XYZ file of C-alpha atoms in Angstrom:
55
model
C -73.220 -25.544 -67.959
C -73.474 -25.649 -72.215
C -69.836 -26.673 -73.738
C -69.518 -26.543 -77.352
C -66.813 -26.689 -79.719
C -66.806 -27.446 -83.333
C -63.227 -28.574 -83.153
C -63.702 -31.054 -80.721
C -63.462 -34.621 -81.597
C -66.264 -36.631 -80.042
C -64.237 -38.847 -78.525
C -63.301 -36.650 -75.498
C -66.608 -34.994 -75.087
C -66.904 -37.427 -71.992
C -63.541 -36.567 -70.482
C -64.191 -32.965 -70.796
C -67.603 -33.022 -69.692
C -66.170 -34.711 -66.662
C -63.558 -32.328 -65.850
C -66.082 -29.338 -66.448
C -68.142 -30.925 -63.446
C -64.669 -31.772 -61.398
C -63.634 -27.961 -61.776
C -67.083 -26.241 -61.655
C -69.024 -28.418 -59.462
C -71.872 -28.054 -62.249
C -73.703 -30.265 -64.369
C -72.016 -30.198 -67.405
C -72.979 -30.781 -71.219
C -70.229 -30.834 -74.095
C -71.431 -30.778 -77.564
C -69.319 -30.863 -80.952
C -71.232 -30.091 -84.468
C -70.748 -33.202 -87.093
C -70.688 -32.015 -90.579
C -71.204 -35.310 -91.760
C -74.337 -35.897 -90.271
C -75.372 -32.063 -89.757
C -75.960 -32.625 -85.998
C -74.547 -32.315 -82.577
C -72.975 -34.883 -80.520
C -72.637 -34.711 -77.027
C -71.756 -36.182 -73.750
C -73.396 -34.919 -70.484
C -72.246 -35.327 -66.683
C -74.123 -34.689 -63.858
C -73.394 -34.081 -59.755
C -73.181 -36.956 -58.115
C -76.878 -35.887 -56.505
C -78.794 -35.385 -59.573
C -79.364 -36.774 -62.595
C -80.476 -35.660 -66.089
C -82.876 -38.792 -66.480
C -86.187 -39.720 -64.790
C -87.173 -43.503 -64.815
């Protein structure tokens, strides 16, 4: 699941990325557009049984 909100601050991205995945049982992304820098920031949080990264 895709988040976004431009009135977010990025400082709770993470918390509300977790509770997405707590309530939905999804994977969950949370992204906030900075003006300053013209891009998104984000946070992402994943099921315990899968991950977004491969190593």
């Amino acid at each position: 699941m895709i988040l976004k909100s431009d009135k977010w601050h990025q400082g709770i991205l993470g918390i509300v990325a977790s509770r997405a995945v707590d309530q939905e049982n999804k994977p969950a992304l949370v992204m906030q557009y900075d003006e300053e820098s013209q891009l998104y920031k984000g946070s992402g949080r994943s099921l315990k049984a899968s991950t977004y990264l491969k190593h």
